[in-house]
Coordinates of C-alpha atoms (C1' of nucleotides) in Angstrom, one line a residue:
Chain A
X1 CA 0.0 0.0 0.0
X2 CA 1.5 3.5 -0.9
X3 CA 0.4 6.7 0.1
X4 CA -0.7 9.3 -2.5
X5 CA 2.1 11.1 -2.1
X6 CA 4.5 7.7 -2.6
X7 CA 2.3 6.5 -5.9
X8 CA 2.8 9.5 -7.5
X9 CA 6.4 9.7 -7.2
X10 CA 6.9 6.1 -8.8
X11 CA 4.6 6.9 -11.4
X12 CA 6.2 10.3 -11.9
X13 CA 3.2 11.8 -11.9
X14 CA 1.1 14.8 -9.4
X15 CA -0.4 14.0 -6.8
X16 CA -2.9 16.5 -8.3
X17 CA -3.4 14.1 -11.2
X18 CA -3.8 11.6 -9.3
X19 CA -6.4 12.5 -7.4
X20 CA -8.5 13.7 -11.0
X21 CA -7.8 10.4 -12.6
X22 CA -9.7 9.5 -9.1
X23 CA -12.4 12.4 -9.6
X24 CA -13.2 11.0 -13.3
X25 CA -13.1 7.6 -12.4
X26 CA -10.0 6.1 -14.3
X27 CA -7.7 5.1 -11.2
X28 CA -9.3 4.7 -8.3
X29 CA -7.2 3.9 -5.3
X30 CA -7.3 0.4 -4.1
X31 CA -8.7 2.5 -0.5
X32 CA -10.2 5.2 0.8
X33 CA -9.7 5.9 4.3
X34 CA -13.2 6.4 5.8
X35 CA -12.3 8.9 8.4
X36 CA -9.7 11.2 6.8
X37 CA -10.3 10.3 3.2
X38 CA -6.8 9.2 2.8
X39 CA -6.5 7.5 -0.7
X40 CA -4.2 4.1 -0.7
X41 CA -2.8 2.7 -3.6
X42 CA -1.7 -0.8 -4.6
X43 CA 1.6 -1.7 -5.8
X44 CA 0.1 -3.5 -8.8
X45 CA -1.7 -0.4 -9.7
X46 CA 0.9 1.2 -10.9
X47 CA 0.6 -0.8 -13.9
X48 CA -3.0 0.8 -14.5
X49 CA -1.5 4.2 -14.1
X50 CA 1.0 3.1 -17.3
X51 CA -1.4 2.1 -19.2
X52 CA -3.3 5.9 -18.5
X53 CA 0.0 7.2 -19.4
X54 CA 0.3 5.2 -21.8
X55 CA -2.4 6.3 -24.0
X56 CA -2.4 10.4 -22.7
X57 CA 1.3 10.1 -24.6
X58 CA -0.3 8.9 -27.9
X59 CA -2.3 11.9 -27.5
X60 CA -6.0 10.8 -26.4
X61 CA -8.3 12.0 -24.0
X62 CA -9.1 10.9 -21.0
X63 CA -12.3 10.1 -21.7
X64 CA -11.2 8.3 -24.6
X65 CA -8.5 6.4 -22.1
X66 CA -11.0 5.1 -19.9
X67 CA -13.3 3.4 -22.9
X68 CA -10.3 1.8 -23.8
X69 CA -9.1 1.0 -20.2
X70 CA -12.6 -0.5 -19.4
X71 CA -12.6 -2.0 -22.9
X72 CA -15.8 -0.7 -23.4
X73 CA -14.3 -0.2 -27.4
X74 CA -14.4 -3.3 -30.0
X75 CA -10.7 -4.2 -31.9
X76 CA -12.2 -2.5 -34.5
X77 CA -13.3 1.1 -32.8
X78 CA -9.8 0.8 -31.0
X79 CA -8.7 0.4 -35.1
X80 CA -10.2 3.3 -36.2
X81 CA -9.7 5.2 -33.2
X82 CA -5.3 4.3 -34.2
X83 CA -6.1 5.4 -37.5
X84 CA -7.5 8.7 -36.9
X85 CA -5.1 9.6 -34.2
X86 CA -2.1 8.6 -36.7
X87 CA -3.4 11.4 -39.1
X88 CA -3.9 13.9 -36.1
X89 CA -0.7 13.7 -35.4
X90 CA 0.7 13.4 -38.8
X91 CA -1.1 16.6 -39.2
X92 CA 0.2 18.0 -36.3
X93 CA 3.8 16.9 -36.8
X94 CA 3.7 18.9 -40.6
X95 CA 1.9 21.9 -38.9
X96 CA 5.0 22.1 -36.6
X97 CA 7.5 21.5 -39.2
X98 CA 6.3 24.4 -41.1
X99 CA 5.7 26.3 -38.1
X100 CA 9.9 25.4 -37.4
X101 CA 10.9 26.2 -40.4
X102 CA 9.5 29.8 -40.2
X103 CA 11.0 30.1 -36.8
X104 CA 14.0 29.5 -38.4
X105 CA 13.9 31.6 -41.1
X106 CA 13.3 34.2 -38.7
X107 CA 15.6 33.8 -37.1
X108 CA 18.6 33.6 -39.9
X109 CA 17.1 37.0 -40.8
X110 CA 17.5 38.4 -37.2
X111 CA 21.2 37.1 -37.3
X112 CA 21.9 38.4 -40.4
X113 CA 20.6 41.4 -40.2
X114 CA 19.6 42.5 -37.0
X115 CA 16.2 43.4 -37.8
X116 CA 13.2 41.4 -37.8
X117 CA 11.5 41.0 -41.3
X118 CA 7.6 41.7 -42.2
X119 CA 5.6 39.3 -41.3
X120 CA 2.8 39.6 -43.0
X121 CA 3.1 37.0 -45.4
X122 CA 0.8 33.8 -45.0
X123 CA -0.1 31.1 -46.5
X124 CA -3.6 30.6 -47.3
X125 CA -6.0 27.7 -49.0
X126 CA -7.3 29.4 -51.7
X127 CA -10.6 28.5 -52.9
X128 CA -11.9 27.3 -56.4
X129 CA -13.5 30.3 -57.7
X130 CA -15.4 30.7 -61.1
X131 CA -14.8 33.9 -62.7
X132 CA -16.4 35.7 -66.3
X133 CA -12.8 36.8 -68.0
X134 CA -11.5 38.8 -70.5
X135 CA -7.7 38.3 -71.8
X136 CA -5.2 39.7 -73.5
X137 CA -1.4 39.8 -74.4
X138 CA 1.3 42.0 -72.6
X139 CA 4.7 42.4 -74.3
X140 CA 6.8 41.8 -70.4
X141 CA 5.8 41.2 -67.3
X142 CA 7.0 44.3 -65.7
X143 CA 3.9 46.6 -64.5
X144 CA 4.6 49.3 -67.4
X145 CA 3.2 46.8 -69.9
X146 CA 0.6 44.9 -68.0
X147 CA -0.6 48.0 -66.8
X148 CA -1.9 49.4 -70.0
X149 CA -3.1 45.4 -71.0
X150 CA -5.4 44.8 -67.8
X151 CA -6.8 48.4 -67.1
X152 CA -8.8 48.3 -70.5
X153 CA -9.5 44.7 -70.2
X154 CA -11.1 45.3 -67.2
X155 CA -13.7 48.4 -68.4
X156 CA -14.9 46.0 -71.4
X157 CA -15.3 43.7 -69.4
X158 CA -17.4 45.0 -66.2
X159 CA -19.3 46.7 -69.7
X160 CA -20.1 43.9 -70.9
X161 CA -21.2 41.9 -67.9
X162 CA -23.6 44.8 -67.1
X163 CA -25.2 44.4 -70.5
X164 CA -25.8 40.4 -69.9
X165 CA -27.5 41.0 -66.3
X166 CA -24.5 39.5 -64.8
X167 CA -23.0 40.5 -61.0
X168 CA -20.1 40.2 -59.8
X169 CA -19.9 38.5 -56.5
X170 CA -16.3 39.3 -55.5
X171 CA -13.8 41.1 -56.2
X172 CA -11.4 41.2 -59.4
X173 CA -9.1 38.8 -60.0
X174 CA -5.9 39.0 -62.6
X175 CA -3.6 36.3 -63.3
X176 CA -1.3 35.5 -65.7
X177 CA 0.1 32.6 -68.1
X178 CA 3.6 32.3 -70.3
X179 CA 2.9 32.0 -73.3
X180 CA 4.8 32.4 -77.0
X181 CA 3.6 36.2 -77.9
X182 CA 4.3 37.4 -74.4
X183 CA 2.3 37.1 -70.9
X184 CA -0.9 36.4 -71.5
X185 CA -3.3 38.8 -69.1
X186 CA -6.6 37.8 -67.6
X187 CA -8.6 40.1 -66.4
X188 CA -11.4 38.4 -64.1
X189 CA -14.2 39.0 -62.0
X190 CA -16.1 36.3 -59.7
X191 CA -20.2 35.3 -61.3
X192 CA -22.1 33.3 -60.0
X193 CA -23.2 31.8 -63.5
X194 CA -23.5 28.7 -65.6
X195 CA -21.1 28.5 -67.9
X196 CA -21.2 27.6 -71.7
X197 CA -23.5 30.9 -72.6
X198 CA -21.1 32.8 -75.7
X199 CA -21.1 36.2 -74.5
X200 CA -18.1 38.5 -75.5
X201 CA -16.7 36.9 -72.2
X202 CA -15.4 33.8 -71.0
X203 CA -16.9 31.5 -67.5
X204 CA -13.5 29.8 -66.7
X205 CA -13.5 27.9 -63.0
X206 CA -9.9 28.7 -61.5
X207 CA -8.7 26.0 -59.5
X208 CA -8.4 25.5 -55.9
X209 CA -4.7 26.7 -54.7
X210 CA -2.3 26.8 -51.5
X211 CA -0.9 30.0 -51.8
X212 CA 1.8 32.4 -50.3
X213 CA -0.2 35.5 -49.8
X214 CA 0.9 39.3 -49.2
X215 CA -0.8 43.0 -49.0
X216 CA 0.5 45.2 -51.4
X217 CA -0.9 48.8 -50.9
X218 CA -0.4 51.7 -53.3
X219 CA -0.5 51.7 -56.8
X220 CA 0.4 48.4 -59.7
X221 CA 3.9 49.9 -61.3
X222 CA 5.2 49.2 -57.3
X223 CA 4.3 45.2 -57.1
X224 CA 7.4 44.1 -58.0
X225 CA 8.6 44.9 -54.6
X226 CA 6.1 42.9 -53.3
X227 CA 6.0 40.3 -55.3
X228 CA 10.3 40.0 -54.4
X229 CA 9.6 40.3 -50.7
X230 CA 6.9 37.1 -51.4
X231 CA 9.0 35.4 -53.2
X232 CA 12.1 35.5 -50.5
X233 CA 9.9 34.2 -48.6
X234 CA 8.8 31.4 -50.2
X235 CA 12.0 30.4 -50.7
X236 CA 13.4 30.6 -47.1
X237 CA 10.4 29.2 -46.0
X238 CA 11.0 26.0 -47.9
X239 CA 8.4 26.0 -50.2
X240 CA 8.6 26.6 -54.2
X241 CA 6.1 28.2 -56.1
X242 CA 4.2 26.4 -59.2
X243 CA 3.0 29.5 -61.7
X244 CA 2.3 32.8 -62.0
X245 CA 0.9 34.7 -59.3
X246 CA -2.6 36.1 -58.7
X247 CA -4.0 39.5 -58.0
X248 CA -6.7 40.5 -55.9
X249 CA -8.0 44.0 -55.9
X250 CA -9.8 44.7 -52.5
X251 CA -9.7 48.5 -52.1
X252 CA -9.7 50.0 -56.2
X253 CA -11.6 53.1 -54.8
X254 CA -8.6 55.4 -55.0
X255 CA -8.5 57.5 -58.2
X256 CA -5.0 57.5 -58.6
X257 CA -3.8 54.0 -57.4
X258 CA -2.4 55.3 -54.2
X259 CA -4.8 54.1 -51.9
X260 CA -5.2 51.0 -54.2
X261 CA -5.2 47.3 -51.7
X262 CA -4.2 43.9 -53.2
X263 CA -3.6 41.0 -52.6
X264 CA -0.9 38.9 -54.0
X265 CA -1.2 34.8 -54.4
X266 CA 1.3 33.0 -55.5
X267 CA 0.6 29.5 -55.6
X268 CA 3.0 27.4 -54.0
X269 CA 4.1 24.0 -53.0
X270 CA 6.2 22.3 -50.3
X271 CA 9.9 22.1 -51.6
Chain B
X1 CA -15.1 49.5 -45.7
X2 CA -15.9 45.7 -45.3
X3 CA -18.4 44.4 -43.0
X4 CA -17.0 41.9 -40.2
X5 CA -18.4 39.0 -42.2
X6 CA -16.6 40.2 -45.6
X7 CA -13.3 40.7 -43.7
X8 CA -13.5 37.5 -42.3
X9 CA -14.1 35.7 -45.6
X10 CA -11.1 37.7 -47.1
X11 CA -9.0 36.6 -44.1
X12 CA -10.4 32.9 -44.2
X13 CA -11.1 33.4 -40.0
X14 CA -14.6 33.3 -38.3
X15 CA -16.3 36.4 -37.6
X16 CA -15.8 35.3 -33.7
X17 CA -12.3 35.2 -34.1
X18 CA -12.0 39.0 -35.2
X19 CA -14.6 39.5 -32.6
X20 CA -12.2 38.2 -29.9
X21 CA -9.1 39.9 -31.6
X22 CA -11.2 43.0 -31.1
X23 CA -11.8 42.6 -27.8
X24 CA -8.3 41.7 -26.7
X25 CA -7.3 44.6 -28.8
X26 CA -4.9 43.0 -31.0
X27 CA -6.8 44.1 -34.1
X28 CA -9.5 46.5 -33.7
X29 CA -12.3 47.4 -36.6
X30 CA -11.4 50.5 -38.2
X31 CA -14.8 52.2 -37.7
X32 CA -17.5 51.1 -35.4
X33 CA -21.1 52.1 -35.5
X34 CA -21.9 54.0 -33.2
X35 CA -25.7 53.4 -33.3
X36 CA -25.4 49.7 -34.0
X37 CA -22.1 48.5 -32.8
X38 CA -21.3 46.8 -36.4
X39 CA -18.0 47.1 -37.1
X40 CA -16.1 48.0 -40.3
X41 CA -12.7 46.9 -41.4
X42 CA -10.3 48.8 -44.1
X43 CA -8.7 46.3 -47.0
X44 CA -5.2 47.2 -45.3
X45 CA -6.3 45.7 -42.0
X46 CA -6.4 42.2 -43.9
X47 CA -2.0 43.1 -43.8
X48 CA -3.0 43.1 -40.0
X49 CA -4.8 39.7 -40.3
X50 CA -2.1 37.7 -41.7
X51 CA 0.4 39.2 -39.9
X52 CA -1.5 38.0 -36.1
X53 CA -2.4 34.7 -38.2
X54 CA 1.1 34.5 -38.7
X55 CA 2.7 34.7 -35.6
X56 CA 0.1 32.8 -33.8
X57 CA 0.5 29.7 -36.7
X58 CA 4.3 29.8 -35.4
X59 CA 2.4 29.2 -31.9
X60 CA 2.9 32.5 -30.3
X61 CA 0.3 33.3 -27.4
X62 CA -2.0 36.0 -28.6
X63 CA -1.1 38.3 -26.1
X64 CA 2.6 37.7 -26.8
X65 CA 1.7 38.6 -30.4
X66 CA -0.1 41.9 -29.3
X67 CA 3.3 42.7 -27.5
X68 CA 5.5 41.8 -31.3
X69 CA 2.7 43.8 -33.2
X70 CA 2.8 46.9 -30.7
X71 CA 6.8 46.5 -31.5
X72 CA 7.3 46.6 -27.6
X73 CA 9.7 44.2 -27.7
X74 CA 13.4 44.7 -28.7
X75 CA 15.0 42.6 -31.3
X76 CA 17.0 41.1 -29.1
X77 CA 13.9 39.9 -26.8
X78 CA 12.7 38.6 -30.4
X79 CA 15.5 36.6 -31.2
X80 CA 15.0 35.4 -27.5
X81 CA 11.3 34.3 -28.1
X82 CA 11.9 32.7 -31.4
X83 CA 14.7 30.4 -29.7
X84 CA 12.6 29.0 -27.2
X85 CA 9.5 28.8 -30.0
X86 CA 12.3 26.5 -31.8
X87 CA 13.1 24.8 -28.3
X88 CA 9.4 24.3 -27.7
X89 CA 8.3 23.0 -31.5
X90 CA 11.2 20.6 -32.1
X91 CA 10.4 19.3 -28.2
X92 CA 6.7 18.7 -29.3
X93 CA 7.7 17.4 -33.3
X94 CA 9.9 14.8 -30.9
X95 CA 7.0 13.7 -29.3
X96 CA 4.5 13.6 -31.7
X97 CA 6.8 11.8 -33.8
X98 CA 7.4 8.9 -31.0
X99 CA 3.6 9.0 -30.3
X100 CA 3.5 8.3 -34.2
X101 CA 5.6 5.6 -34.5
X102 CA 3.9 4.1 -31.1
X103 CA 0.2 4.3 -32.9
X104 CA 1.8 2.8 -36.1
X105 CA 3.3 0.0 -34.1
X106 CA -0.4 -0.7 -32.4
X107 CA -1.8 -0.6 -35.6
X108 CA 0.8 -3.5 -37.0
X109 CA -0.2 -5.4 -34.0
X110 CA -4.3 -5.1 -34.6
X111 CA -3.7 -5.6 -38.2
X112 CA -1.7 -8.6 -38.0
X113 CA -3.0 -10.5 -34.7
X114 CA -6.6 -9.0 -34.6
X115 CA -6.1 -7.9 -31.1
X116 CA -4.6 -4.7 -29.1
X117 CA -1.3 -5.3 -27.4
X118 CA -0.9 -4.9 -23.9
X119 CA 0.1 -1.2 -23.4
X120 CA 1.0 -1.1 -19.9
X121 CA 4.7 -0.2 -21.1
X122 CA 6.1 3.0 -20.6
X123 CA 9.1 5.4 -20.9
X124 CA 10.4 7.2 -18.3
X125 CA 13.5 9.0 -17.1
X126 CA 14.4 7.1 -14.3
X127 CA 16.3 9.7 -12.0
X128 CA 20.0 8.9 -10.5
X129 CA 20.2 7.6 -7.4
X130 CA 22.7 6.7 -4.7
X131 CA 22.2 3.0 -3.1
X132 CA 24.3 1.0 -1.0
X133 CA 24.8 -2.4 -2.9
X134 CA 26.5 -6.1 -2.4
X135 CA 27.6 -8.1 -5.4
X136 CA 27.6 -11.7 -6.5
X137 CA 28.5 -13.8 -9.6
X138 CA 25.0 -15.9 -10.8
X139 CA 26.2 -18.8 -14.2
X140 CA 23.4 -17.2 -16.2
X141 CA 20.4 -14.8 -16.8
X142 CA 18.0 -17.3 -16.2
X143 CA 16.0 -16.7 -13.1
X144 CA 16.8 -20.3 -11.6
X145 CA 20.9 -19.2 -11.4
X146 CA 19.6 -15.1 -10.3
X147 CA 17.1 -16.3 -7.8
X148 CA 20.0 -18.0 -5.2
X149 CA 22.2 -15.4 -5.9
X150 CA 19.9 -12.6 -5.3
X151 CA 18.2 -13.4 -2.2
X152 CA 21.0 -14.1 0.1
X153 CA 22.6 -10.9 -1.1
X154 CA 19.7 -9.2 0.5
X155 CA 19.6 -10.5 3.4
X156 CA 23.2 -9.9 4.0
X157 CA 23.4 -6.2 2.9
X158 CA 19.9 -5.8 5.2
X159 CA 21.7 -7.2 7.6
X160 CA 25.0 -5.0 7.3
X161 CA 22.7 -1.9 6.5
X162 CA 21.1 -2.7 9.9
X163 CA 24.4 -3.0 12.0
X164 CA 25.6 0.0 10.1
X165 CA 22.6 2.0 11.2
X166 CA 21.1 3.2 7.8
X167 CA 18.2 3.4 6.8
X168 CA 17.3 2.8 3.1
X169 CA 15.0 5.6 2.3
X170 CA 13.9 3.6 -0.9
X171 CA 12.7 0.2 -3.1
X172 CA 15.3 -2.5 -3.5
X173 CA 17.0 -2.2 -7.0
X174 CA 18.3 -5.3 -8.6
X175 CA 21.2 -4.7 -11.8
X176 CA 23.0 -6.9 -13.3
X177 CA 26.1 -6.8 -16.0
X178 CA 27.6 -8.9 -17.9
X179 CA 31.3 -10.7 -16.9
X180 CA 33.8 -12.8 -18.1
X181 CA 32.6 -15.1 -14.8
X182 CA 29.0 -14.7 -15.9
X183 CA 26.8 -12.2 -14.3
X184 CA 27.6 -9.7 -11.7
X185 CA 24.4 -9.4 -10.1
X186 CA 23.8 -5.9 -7.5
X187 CA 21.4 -6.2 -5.0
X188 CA 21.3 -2.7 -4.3
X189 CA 19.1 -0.6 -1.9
X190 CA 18.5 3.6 -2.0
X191 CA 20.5 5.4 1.0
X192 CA 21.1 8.5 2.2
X193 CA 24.6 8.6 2.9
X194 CA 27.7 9.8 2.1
X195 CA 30.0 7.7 0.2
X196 CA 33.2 6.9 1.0
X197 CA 32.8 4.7 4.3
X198 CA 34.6 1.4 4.2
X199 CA 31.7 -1.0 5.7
X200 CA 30.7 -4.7 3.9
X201 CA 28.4 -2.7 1.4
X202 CA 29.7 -0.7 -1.2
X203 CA 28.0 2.9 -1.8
X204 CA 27.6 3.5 -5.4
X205 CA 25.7 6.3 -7.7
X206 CA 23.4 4.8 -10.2
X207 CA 23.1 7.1 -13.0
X208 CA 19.8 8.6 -15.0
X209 CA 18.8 6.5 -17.4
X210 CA 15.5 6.5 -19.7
X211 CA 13.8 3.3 -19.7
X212 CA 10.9 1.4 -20.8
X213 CA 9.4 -0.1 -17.5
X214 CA 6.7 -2.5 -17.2
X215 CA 5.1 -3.9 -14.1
X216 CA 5.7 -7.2 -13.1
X217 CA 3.4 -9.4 -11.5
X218 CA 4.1 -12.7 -9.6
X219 CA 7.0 -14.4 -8.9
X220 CA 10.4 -13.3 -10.4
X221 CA 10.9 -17.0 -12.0
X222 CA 8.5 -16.1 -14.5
X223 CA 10.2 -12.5 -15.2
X224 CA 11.6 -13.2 -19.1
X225 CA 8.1 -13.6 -20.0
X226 CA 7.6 -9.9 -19.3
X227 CA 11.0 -8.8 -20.2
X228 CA 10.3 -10.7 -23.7
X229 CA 7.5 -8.5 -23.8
X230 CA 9.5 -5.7 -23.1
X231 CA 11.8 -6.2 -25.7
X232 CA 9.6 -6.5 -28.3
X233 CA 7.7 -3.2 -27.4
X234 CA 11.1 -1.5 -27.3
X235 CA 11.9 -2.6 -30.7
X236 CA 9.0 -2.1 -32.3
X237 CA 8.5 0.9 -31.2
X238 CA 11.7 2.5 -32.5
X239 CA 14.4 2.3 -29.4
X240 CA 17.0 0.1 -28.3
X241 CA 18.2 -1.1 -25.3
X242 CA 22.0 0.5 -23.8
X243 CA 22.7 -2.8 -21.5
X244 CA 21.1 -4.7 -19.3
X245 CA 17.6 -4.3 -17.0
X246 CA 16.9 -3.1 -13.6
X247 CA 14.2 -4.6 -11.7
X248 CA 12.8 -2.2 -8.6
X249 CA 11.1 -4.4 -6.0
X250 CA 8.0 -2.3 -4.9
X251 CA 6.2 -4.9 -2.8
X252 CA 7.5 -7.9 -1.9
X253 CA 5.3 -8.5 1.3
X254 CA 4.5 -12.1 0.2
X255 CA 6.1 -15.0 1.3
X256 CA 5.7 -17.0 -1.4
X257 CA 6.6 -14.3 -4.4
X258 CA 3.3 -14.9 -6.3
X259 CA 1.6 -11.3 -4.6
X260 CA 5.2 -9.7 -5.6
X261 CA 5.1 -6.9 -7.7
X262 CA 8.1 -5.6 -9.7
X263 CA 8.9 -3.1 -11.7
X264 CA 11.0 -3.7 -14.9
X265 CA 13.4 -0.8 -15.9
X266 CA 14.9 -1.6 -19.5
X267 CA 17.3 1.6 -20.7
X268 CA 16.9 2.5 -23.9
X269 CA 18.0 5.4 -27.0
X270 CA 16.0 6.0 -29.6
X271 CA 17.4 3.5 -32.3
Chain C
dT1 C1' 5.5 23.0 18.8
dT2 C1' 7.1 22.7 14.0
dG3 C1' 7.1 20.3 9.5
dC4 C1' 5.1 17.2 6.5
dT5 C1' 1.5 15.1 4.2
dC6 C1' -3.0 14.6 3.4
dC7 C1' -7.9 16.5 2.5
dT8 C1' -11.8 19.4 -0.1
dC9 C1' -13.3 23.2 -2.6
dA10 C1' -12.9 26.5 -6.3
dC11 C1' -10.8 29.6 -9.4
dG12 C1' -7.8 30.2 -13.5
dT13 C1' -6.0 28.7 -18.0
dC14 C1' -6.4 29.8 -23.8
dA15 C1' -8.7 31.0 -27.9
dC16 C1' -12.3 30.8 -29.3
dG17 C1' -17.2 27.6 -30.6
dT18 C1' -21.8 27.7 -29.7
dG19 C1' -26.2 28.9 -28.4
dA20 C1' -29.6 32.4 -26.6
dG21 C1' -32.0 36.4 -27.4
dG22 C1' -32.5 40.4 -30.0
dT23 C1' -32.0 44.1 -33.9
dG24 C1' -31.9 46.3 -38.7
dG25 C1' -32.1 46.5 -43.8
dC26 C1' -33.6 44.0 -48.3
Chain D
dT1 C1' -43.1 38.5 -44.0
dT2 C1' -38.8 35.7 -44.5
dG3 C1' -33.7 35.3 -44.7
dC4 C1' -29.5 37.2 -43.8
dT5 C1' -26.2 39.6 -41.1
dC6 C1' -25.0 41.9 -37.3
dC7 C1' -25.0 42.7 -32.1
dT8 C1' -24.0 41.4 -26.8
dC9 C1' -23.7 38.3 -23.1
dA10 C1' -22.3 34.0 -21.2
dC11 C1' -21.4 29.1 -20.8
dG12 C1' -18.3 25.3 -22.1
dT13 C1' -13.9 23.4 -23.4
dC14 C1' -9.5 20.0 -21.2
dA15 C1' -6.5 18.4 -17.8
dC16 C1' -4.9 19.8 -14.5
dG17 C1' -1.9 24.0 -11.6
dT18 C1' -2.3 26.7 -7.8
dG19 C1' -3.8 28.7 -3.8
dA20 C1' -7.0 28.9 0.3
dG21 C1' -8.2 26.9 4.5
dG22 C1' -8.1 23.0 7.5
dT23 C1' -6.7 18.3 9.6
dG24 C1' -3.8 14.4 11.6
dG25 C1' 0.4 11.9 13.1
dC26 C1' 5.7 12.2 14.1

DNA sequence: TTGCTCCTCACGTCACGTGAGGTGGC
DNA sequence: TTGCTCCTCACGTCACGTGAGGTGGC
């Protein structure tokens, strides 16, 4: 017989634990001392305390420990049970890998040079979206020449999708494609349509993306800074990215482009 | 101007999330109404978002990410945090990662015998500890050459111990090593002591070790069975044993050895 | 008598999720 | 009028840690 106090130090646990494994019924001591309330453990129970630890370790809760304990679960629920914890933790184990590799890109940076960098880069799921487009052919990708491609693209467009009766239900979306004659341009803007109808514009569904995702505030001819910082990033954060990047205009209220907000998505993969 | 509902689809949060950041302060509306409370958010404030998102994906407390936000923490107390995030991540990508292989190696079991393995085995760091020990030589490792060894042993150091006037202040530890005679067996009890004193017992420090233990129950005849079990566990599970087994004698108030229980100390590395 | 161990409440944790109950504009 | 979105409380979560306040045996 041990005392509280004398179990918990052989099982390495509190005393405080103890006494909630006894609250919520999954270790009960072998006694109770009537009068004072004393609990009393046997020697052999400190196999039953294992096995609680035992399971906590592989992460499940103590509810869950004291199905299994009382094996109030089939092979097969215990099974499933496995299975889902193994992708839990799988998914935990990557979330914290990421999350490490970030800290330690930070940290090279701070080393470097002695200055923390922005952080408000973040990766994001981005959602299928389908979108009524217009496109077009820019000579480069710098903004001088995409400028002059997407602005127009994107007047004849709205035009026209207020002559079919069509809303937009987001905001506009460009993105961009290599192709022979230059970079082709898309100028987009979410519907909420069937597609196949032949107006002068085209329903295209844009797939599903994880992206590397940064504000860029003030007008289009200064994205390339942006899109450099993003792209630093990527790279130091151990992921590559798979295509061209897209642009999301939040905030084009600003006559001039000076209180213009985007967003920048560059899809992206793990290295 | 987005409403709280837009902002949070931009941001891919839940409206109670930027709720909660507003209340905390860490990110507050940029106009609230002051007839209806709604609250209003500028496209910029989405650079905002990512950057809390951010710091709380690498695991930062919120408040801790107010404090980085509010830049009221040097870079030096930056690098500082980021090194114990490391310290902290690659502690729980360690565990998670032995809690992985442990559900794997459960799942190998149900799979291929239809039935759960017994999971009362655990690790633990097993602290150092000083005892006072006598030694023998025993032909083998089977528990018909320990057993006669053993016991006497016992009695003589309790006996010594006794006449010597200390007290263990601990369970009876049992180690054994390997010799060119066969095997040095240490019947060993904890003391409080200093070392140094020439009596019939030897003081000696047993180091840290981390172990796998198990609980043994019944007569120590029938101990390979258990330390067969132990064994396997510790090699399916991705560790390997660093010599040979302590067994800690936490109740041996039986005469006759079957009510014994024993706790099994295997050291191990990861493999 | 002083420590030590034991006891039972009961609050606090951390970042929200989830109703409950109600309001305002299309 | 019916949905939809917004609002403010306020409870619940999970496994204990941490006092507060008190007791019993050496």
């Amino acid at each position: 017989m041990f005392t509280i106090g004398a179990f918990a130090r052989l099982g390495l646990v509190s005393v405080r634990m103890l006494r909630h494994y006894d609250a919520v019924g999954l270790l009960q001591p072998a006694r109770v001392d009537a009068a004072t309330g004393y609990r009393f453990y046997e020697a052999d129970q400190l196999a039953t305390l294992n096995r609680v630890i035992a399971l906590k370790d592989l992460g499940f809760t103590l509810e869950q420990v004291g199905t299994i304990l009382d094996e109030k679960v089939s092979v097969e629920e215990l099974h499933g049970m496995l299975r889902l914890r193994r992708t839990e933790l799988a998914a935990r184990i990557a979330a914290d890998s990421a999350a490490l590799t970030q800290v330690e890109a930070r940290l090279r940076t701070i080393e470097r040079e002695g200055r923390m960098h922005p952080d408000e880069i973040v990766t994001k799921q981005v959602a299928a979206v389908r979108v009524a487009e217009l496109t077009g052919v820019a000579q480069s990708y710098g903004p001088q020449h995409i400028g002059p491609v997407v602005q127009p693209l994107y007047q004849q467009l709205m035009c026209a999708l207020a002559e079919a009766g069509v809303t937009p239900v987001g905001h506009a979306i460009a993105y961009y494609e290599d192709t022979p004659d230059g970079i082709g341009v898309h100028a987009a803007v979410p519907v909420d349509v069937e597609p196949g109808g032949d107006g002068p514009f085209a329903i295209v569904d844009l797939p599903a993306i994880e992206a590397a995702t940064a504000i860029h505030r003030g007008p289009m001819d200064d994205v390339l800074g942006t899109l450099d910082a993003t792209a630093r990033w990527i790279e130091e954060n151990g992921y590559r990215t798979t295509g061209l990047h897209r642009e999301v205009y939040l905030d084009t209220t600003g006559a001039d482009q000076s209180d213009w907000v985007t967003e920048i998505q560059e899809p992206i993969v793990r290295a």
